GROMACS .gro file of C-alpha atoms in nm:
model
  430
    1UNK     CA    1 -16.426  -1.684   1.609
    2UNK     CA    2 -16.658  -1.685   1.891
    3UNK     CA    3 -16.971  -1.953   2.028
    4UNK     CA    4 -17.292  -1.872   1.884
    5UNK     CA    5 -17.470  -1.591   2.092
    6UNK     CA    6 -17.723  -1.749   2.350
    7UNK     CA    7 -18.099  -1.823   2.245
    8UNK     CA    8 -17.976  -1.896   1.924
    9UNK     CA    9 -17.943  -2.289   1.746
   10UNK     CA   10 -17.602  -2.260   1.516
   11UNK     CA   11 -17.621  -2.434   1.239
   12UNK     CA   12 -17.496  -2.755   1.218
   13UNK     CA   13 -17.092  -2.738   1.077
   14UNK     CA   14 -16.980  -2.958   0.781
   15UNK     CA   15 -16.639  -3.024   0.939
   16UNK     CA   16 -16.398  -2.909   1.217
   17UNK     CA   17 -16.021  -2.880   1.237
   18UNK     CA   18 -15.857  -3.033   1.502
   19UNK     CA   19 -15.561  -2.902   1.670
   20UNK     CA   20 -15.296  -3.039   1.896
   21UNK     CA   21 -15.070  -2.956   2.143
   22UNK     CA   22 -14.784  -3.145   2.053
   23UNK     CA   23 -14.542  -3.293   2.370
   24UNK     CA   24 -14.345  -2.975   2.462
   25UNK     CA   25 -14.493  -2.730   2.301
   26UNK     CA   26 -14.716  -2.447   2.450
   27UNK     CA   27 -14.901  -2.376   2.104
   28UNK     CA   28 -15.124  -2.551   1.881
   29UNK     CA   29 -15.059  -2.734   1.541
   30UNK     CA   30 -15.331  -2.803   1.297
   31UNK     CA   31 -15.324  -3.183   1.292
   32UNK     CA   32 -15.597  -3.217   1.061
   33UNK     CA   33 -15.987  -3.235   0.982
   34UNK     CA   34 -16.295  -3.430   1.103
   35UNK     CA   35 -16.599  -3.445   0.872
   36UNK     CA   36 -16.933  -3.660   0.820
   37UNK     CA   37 -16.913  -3.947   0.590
   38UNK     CA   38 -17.153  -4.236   0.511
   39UNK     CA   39 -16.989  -4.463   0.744
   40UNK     CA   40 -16.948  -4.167   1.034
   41UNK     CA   41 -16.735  -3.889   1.116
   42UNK     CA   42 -16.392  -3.946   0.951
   43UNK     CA   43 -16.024  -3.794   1.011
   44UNK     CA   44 -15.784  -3.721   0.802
   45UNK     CA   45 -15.434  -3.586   0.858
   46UNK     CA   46 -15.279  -3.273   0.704
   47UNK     CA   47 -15.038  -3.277   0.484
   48UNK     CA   48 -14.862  -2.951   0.643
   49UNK     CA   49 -14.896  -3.229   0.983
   50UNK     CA   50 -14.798  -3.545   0.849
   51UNK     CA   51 -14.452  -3.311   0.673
   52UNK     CA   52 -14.356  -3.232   1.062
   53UNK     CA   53 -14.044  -3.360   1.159
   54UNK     CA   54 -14.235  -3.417   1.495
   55UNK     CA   55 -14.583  -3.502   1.423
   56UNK     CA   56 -14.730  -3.757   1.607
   57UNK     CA   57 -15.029  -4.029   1.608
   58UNK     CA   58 -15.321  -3.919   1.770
   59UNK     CA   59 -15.329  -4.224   1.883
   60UNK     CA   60 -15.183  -4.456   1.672
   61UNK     CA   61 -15.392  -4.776   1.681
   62UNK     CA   62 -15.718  -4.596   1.556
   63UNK     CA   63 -15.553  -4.257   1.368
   64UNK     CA   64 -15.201  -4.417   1.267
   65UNK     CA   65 -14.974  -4.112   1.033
   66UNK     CA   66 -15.096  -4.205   0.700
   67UNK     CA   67 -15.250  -4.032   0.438
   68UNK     CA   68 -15.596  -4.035   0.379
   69UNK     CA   69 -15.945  -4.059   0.535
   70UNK     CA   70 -15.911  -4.319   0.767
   71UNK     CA   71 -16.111  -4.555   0.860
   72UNK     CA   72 -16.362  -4.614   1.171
   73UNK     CA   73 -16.334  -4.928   1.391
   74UNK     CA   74 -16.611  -5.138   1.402
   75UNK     CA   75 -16.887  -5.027   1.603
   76UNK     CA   76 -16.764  -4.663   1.643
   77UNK     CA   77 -16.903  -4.332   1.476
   78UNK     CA   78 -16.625  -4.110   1.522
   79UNK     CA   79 -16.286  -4.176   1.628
   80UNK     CA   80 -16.264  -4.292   1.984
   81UNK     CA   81 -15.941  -4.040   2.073
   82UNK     CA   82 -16.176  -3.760   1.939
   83UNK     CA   83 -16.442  -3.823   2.126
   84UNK     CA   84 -16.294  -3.835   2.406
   85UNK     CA   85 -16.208  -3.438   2.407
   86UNK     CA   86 -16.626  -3.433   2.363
   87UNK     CA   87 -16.793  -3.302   2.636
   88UNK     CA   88 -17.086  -3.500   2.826
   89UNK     CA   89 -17.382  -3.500   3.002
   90UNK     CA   90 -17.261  -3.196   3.196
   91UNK     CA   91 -17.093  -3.003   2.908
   92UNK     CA   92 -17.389  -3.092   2.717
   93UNK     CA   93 -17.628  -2.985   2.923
   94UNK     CA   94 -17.466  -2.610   3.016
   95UNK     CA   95 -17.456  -2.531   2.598
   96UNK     CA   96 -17.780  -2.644   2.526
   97UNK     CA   97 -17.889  -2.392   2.817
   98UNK     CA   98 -17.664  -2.130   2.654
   99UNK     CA   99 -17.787  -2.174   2.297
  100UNK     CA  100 -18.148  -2.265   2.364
  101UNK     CA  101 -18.248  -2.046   2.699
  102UNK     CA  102 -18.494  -2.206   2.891
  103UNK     CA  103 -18.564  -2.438   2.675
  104UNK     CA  104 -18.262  -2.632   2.764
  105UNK     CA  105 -18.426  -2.785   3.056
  106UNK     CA  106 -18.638  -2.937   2.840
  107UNK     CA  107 -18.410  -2.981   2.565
  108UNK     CA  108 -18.313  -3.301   2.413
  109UNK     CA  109 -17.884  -3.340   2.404
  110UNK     CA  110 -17.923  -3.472   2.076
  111UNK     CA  111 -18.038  -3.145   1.902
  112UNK     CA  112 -17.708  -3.057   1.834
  113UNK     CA  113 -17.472  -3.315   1.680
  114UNK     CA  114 -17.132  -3.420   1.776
  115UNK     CA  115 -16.956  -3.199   1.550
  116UNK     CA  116 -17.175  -2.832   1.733
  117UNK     CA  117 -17.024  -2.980   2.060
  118UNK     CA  118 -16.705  -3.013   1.975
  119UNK     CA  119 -16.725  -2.644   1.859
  120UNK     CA  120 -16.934  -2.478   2.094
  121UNK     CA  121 -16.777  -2.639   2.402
  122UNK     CA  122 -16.430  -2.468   2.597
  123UNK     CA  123 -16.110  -2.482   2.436
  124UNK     CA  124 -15.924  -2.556   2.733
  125UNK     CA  125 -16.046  -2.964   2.729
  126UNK     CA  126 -15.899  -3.260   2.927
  127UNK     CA  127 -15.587  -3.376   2.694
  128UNK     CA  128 -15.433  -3.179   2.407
  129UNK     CA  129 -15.628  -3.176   2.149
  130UNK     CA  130 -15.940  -2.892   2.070
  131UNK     CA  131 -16.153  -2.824   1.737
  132UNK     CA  132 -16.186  -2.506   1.536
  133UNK     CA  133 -16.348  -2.412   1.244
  134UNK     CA  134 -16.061  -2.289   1.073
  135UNK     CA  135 -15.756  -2.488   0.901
  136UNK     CA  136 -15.516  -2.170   0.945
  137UNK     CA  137 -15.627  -1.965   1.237
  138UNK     CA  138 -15.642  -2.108   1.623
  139UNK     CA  139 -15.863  -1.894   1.795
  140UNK     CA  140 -15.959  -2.047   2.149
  141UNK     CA  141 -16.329  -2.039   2.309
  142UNK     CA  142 -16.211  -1.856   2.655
  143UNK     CA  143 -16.405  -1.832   2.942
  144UNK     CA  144 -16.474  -1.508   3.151
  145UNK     CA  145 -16.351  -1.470   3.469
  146UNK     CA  146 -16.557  -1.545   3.770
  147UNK     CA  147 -16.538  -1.650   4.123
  148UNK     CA  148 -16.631  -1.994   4.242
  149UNK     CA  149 -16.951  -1.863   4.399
  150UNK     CA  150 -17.075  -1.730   4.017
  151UNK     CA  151 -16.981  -2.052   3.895
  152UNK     CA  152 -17.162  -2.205   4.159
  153UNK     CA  153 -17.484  -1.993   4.073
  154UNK     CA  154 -17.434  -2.091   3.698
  155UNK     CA  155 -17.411  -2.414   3.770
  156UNK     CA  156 -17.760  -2.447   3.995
  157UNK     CA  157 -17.939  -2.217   3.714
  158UNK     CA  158 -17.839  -2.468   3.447
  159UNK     CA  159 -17.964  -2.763   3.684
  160UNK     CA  160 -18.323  -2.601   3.732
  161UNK     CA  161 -18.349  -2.473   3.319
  162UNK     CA  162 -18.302  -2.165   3.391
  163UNK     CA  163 -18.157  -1.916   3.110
  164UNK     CA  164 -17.777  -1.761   3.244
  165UNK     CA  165 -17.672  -1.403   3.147
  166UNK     CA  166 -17.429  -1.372   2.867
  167UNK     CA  167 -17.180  -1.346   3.119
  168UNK     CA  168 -17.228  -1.664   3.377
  169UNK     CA  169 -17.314  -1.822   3.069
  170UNK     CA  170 -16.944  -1.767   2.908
  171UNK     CA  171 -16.808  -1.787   3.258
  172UNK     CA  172 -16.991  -2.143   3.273
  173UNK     CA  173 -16.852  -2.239   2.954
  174UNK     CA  174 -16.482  -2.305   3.059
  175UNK     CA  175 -16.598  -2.650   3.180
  176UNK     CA  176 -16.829  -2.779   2.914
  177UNK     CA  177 -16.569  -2.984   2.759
  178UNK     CA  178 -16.514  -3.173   3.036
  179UNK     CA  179 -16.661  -3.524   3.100
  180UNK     CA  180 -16.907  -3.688   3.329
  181UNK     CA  181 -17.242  -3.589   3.444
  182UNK     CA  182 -17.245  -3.405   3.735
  183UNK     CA  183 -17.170  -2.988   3.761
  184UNK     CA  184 -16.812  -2.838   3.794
  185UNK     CA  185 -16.606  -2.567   3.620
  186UNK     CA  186 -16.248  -2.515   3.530
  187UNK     CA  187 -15.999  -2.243   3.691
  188UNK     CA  188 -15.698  -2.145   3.683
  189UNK     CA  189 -15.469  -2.054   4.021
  190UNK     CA  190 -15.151  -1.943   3.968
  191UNK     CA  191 -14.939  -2.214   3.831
  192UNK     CA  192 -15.207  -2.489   3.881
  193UNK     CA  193 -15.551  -2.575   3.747
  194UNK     CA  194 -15.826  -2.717   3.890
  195UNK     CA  195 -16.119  -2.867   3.847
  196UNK     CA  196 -16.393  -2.766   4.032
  197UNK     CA  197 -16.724  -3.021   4.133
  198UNK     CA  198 -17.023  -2.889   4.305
  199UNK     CA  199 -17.268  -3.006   4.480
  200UNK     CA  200 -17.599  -3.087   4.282
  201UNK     CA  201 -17.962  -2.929   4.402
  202UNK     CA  202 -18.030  -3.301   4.399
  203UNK     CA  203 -17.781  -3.476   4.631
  204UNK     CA  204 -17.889  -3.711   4.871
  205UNK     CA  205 -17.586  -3.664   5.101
  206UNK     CA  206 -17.240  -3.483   5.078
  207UNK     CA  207 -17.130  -3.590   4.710
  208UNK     CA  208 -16.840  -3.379   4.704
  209UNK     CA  209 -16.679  -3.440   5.057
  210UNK     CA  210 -16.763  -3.798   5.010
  211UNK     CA  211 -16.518  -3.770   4.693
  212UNK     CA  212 -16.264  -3.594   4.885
  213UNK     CA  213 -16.269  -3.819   5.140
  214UNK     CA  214 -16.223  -4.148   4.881
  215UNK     CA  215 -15.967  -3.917   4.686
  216UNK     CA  216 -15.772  -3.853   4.985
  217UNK     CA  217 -15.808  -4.243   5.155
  218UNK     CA  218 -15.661  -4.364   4.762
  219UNK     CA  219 -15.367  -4.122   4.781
  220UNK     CA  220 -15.312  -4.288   5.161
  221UNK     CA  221 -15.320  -4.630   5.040
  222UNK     CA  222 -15.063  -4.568   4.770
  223UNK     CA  223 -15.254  -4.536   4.472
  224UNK     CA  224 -15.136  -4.250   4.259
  225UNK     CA  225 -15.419  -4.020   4.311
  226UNK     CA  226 -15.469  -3.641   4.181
  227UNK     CA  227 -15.462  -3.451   4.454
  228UNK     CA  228 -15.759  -3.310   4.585
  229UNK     CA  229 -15.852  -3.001   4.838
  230UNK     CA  230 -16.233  -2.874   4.945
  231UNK     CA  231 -16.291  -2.516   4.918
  232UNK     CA  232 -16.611  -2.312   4.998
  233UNK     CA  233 -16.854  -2.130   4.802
  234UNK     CA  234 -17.211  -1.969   4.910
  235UNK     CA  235 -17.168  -2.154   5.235
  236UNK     CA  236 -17.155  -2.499   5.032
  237UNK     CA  237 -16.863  -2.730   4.940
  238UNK     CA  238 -16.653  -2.742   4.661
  239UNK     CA  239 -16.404  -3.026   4.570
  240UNK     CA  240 -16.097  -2.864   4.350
  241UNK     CA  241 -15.926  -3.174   4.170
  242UNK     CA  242 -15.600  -3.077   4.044
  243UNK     CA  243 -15.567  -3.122   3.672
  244UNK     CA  244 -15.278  -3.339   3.543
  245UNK     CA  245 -15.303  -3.347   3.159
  246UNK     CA  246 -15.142  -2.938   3.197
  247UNK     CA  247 -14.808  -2.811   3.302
  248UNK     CA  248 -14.703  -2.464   3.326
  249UNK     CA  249 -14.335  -2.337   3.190
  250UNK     CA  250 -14.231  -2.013   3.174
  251UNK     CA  251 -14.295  -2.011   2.813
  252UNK     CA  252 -14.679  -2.055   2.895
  253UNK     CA  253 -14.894  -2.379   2.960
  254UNK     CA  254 -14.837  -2.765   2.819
  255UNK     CA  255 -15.073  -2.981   2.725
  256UNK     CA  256 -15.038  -3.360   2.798
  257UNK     CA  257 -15.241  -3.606   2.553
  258UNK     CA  258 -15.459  -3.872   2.690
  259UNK     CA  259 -15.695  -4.133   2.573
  260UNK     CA  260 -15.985  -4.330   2.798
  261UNK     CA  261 -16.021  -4.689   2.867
  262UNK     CA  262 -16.317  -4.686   2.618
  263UNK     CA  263 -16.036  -4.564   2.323
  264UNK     CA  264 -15.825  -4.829   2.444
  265UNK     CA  265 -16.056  -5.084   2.436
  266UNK     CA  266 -16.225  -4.975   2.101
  267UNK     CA  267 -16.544  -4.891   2.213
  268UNK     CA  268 -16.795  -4.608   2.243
  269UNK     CA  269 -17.093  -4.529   2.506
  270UNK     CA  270 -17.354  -4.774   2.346
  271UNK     CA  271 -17.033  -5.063   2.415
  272UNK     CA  272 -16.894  -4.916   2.722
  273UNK     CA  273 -17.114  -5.249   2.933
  274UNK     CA  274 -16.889  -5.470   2.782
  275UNK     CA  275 -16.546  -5.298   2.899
  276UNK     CA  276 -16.351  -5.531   3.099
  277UNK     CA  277 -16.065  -5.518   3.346
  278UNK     CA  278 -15.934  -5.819   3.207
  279UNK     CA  279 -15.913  -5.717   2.827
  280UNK     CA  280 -15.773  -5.354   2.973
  281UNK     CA  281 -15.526  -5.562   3.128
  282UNK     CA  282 -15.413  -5.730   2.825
  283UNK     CA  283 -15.342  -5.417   2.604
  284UNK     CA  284 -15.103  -5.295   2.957
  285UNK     CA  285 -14.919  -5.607   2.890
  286UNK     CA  286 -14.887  -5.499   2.514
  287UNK     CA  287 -14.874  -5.136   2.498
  288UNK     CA  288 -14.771  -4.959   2.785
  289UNK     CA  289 -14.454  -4.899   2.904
  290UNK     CA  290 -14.386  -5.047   3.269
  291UNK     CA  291 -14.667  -5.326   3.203
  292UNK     CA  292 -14.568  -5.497   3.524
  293UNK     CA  293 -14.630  -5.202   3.741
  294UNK     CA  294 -14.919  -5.036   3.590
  295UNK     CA  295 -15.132  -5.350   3.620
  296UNK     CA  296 -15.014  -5.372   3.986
  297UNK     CA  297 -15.150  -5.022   4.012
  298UNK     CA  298 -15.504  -5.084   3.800
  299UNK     CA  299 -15.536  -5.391   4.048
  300UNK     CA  300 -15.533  -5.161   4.328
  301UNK     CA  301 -15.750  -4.905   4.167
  302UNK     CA  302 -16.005  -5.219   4.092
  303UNK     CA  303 -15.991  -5.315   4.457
  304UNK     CA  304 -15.997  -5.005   4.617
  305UNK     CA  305 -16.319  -4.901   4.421
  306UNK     CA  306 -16.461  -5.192   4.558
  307UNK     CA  307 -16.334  -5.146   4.913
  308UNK     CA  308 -16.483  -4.768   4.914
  309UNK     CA  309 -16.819  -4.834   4.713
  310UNK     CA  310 -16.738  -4.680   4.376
  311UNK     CA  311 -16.922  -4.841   4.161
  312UNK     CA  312 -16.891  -4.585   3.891
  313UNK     CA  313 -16.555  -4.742   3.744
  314UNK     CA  314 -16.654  -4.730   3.393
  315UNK     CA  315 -16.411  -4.670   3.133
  316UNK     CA  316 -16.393  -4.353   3.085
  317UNK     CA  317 -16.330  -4.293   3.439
  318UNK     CA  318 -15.973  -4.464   3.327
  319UNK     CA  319 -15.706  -4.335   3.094
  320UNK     CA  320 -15.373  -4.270   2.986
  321UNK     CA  321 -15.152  -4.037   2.887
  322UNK     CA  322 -15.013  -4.057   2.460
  323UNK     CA  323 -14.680  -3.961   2.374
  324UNK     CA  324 -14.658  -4.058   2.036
  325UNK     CA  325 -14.537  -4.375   2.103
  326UNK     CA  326 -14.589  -4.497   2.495
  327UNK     CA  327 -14.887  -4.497   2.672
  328UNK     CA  328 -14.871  -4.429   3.064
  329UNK     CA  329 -15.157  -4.453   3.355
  330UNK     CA  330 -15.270  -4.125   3.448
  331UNK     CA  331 -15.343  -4.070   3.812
  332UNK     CA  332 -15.700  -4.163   3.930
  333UNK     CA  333 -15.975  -3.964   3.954
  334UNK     CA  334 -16.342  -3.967   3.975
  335UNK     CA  335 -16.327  -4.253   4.305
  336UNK     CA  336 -16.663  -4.129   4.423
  337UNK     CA  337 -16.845  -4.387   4.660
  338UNK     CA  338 -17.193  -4.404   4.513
  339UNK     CA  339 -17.517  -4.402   4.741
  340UNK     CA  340 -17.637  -4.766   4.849
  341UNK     CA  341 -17.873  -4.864   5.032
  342UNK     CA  342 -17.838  -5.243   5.037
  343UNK     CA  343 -17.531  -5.490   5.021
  344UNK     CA  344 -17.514  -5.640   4.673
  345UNK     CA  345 -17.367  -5.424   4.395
  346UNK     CA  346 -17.171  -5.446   4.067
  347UNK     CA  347 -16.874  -5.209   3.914
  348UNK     CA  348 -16.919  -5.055   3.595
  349UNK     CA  349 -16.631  -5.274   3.418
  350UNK     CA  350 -16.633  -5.677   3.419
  351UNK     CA  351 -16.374  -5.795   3.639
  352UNK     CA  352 -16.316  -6.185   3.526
  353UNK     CA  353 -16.510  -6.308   3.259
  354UNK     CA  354 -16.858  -6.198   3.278
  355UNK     CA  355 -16.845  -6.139   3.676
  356UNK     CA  356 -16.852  -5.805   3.764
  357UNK     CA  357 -16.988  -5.859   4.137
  358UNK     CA  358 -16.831  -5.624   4.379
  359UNK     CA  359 -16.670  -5.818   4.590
  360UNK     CA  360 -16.245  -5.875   4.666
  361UNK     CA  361 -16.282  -6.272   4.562
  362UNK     CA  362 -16.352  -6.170   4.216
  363UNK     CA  363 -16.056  -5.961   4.237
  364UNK     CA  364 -15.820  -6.262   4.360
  365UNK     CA  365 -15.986  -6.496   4.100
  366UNK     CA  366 -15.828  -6.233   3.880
  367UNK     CA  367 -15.507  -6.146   4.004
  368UNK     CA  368 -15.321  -6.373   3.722
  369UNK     CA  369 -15.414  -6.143   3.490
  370UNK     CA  370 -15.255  -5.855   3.623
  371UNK     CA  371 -14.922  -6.074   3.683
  372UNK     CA  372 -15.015  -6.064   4.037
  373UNK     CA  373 -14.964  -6.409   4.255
  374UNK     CA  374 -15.254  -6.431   4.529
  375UNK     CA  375 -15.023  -6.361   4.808
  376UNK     CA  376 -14.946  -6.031   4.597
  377UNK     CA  377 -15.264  -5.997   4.576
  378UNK     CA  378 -15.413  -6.044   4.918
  379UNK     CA  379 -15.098  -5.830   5.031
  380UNK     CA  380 -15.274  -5.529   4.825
  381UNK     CA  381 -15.630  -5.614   4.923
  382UNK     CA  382 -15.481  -5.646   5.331
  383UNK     CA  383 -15.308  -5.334   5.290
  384UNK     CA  384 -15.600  -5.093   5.172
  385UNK     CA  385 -15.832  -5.242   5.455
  386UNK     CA  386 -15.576  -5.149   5.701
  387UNK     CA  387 -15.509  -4.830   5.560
  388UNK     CA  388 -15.900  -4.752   5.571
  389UNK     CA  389 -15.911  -4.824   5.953
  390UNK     CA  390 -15.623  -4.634   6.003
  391UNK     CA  391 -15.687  -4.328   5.822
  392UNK     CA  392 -16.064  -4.332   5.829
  393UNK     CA  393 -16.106  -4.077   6.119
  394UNK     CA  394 -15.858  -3.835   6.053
  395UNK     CA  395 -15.988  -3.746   5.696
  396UNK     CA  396 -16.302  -3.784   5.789
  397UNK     CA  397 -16.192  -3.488   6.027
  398UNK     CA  398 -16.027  -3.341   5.705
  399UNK     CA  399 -16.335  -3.277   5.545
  400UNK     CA  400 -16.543  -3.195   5.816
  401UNK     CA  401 -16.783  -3.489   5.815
  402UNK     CA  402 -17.036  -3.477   6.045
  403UNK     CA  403 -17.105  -3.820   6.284
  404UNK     CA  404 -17.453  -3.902   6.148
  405UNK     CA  405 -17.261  -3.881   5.758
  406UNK     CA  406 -16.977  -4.060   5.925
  407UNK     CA  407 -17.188  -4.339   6.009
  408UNK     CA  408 -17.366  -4.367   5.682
  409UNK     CA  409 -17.073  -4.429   5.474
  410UNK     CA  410 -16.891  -4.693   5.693
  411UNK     CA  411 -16.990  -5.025   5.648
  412UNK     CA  412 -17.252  -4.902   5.378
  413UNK     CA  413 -17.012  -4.756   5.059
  414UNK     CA  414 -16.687  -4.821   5.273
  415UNK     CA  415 -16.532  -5.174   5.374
  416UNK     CA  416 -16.956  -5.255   5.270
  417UNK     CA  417 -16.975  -5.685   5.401
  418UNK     CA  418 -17.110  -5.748   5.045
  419UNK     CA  419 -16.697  -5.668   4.952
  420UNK     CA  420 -16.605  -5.918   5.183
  421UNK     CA  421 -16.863  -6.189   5.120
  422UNK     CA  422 -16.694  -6.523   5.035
  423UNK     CA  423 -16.336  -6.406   5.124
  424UNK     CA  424 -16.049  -6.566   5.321
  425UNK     CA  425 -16.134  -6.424   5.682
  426UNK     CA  426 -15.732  -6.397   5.688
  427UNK     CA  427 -15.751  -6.163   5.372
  428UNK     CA  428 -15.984  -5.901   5.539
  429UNK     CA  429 -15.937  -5.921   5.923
  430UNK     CA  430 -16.301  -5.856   5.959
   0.00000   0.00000   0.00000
């Protein structure tokens, strides 16, 4: 079964099958089926699914193996692990433009409900799972081939309202079920996939080399990063993020599963303000394997998005991979520095109680609870401001940053003195 043909509102589905790639495999099993109820959309599993000798949990503290339509948590109108194979703002935005024409630039997102996204976005999503309208039959929502600088085109068309062919518009679609707001596509080279940002007709400065460059600097101050390269297309930049959640085998490609912060923490968007480092923390010490390490890690992702200006830390710009049974930090992504003009900012996520001021002496004040002692602590925060200074120039170089951007981000979204406000003068050498 194909997407509805563009210029034309499909009508809204009474249920969709979801199916998962389950560890190992290379093909999809129906898992089971998502419908609307009086309380939301509900799940319940299969029976062929929960009979598998290897069925797992979709994620086993909201959608444990039982039988049965299973409840909601409080709060939530779908199940969080479902969602969060929903595309956004993005996603949203390029299949309203395909199913409404030009009318998607003036086009409300919520003319189609959650259940027409699920089904009219690209089967190839972030995680394993994707949604059909059949129980039986898996027939995936591919993308036509096209070269970065057709994606590119798509992607400025859909910006200004503009209607896409039938063919940009299926080439676009490979990427709609992927999250956040601004444009980007997914392709495929060879053994690896990527994920490809653009630049928006609206940036104020370079968006996507300013990624890179805080992509890169994390990966150089030992945070596991996904690894990043800039490519070119129509004389503008590209970022190409390498995807982790897929593997390729001889036997074809694997899908890993993965849930956001905002699963983990049992909240949706209309929550996601009260999503806390500290209470992300706590389920590490509880549910992940390695707790000791990963929050050692998530301290250093906390600190350097304060250290580099991303403010944009919200929860689902964190997750972690699902096996069933363990849950495991994936590498970051999304550390892009956000445009500031002034000194005082705030991250997305609280830090320690109901602080969430950008600055490292929140981050020490919460170092017990990520097991951390405050000369652990400091020895992270001294680290990454070394590592900044030392690295700075050459990936600056990297990406090609001009002087005049050069001196825009330093000092304003990198190592900004609002970070380093009411600090030991020991801990950042300034």
């Amino acid at each position: 079964m194909t997407s509805s043909p563009v210029g034309s509102k499909p009508q809204a589905p009474g249920e969709a099958y979801v199916w998962v790639w389950l560890p190992g495999q290379v093909e999809p099993v129906v898992a089971g089926r998502l419908a609307p109820t009086a309380q939301g959309l509900q799940f319940n599993y299969g029976q062929s699914y929960l009979a598998r000798d290897d069925a797992i949990s979709l994620y086993s503290p909201e959608l444990p193996l039982q039988r049965g339509s299973l409840p909601l948590l409080p709060g939530l109108s779908m199940p969080g692990c479902l969602r969060d194979a929903s595309p956004d703002a993005w996603g949203r935005r390029v299949i309203i433009n395909r199913l409404l024409g030009v009318k998607g630039r003036d086009a409300d997102t919520a003319a189609l409900d959650e259940l027409s996204y699920l089904l009219e976005s690209g089967s190839d999503r972030i995680g394993a799972l994707d949604f059909q309208r059949s129980a039986t039959e898996y027939v995936p929502r591919q993308a036509a081939r096209a070269t970065l600088e057709e994606l590119l085109e798509s992607a400025e068309r859909v910006e200004k309202g503009l209607p896409l062919s039938p063919e940009l518009a299926q080439a676009l679609q490979h990427g709609t079920s992927i999250g956040g707001a601004r444009p980007k596509a997914l392709i495929t080279d060879g053994e690896r996939k990527y994920i490809a940002k653009f630049s928006s007709t609206t940036d104020l400065y370079s968006v996507v080399k300013t990624e890179f460059i805080a992509m890169r600097l994390a990966a150089l101050a030992d945070i596991d990063t996904a690894p990043v390269r800039l490519a070119q297309a129509s004389g503008k930049d590209v970022l190409l993020v390498e995807r982790f959640d897929r593997m390729s085998t001889p036997a074809g490609w694997q899908r890993k599963a993965m849930v956001s912060s905002l699963t983990l923490l049992g909240l949706d968007e209309m929550m996601a303000r009260y999503a806390s480092y500290e209470q992300l923390a706590e389920i590490i010490r509880h549910r992940f394997a390695q707790p000791k390490a990963t929050l050692r890690e998530l301290f250093a992702r906390l600190v350097f998005n304060i250290l580099c200006g991303n403010t944009d830390d919200h929860a689902r710009n964190h997750a972690a991979f699902w096996d069933g049974q363990h849950l495991r930090l994936t590498p970051a992504y999304d550390i892009c520095p956000q445009h500031r003009a002034g000194n005082e900012a705030t991250q997305a996520m609280l830090i320690r109680g109901d602080n969430r001021f950008s600055r490292l002496d929140v981050c020490l004040a919460a170092a017990d609870q990520f097991l951390l002692s405050d000369a652990d602590a400091r020895t992270i925060i001294d680290g990454q401001i070394e590592s900044l200074h030392r690295h700075w120039d050459g990936v600056c170089e990297e990406a090609g940053l001009s002087e005049v951007d050069k001196a825009l981000l330093w000092k304003r979204q990198f190592l900004n003195p609002f970070a380093l406000e009411a600090s030991d003068p020991v801990v950042h050498g300034m």
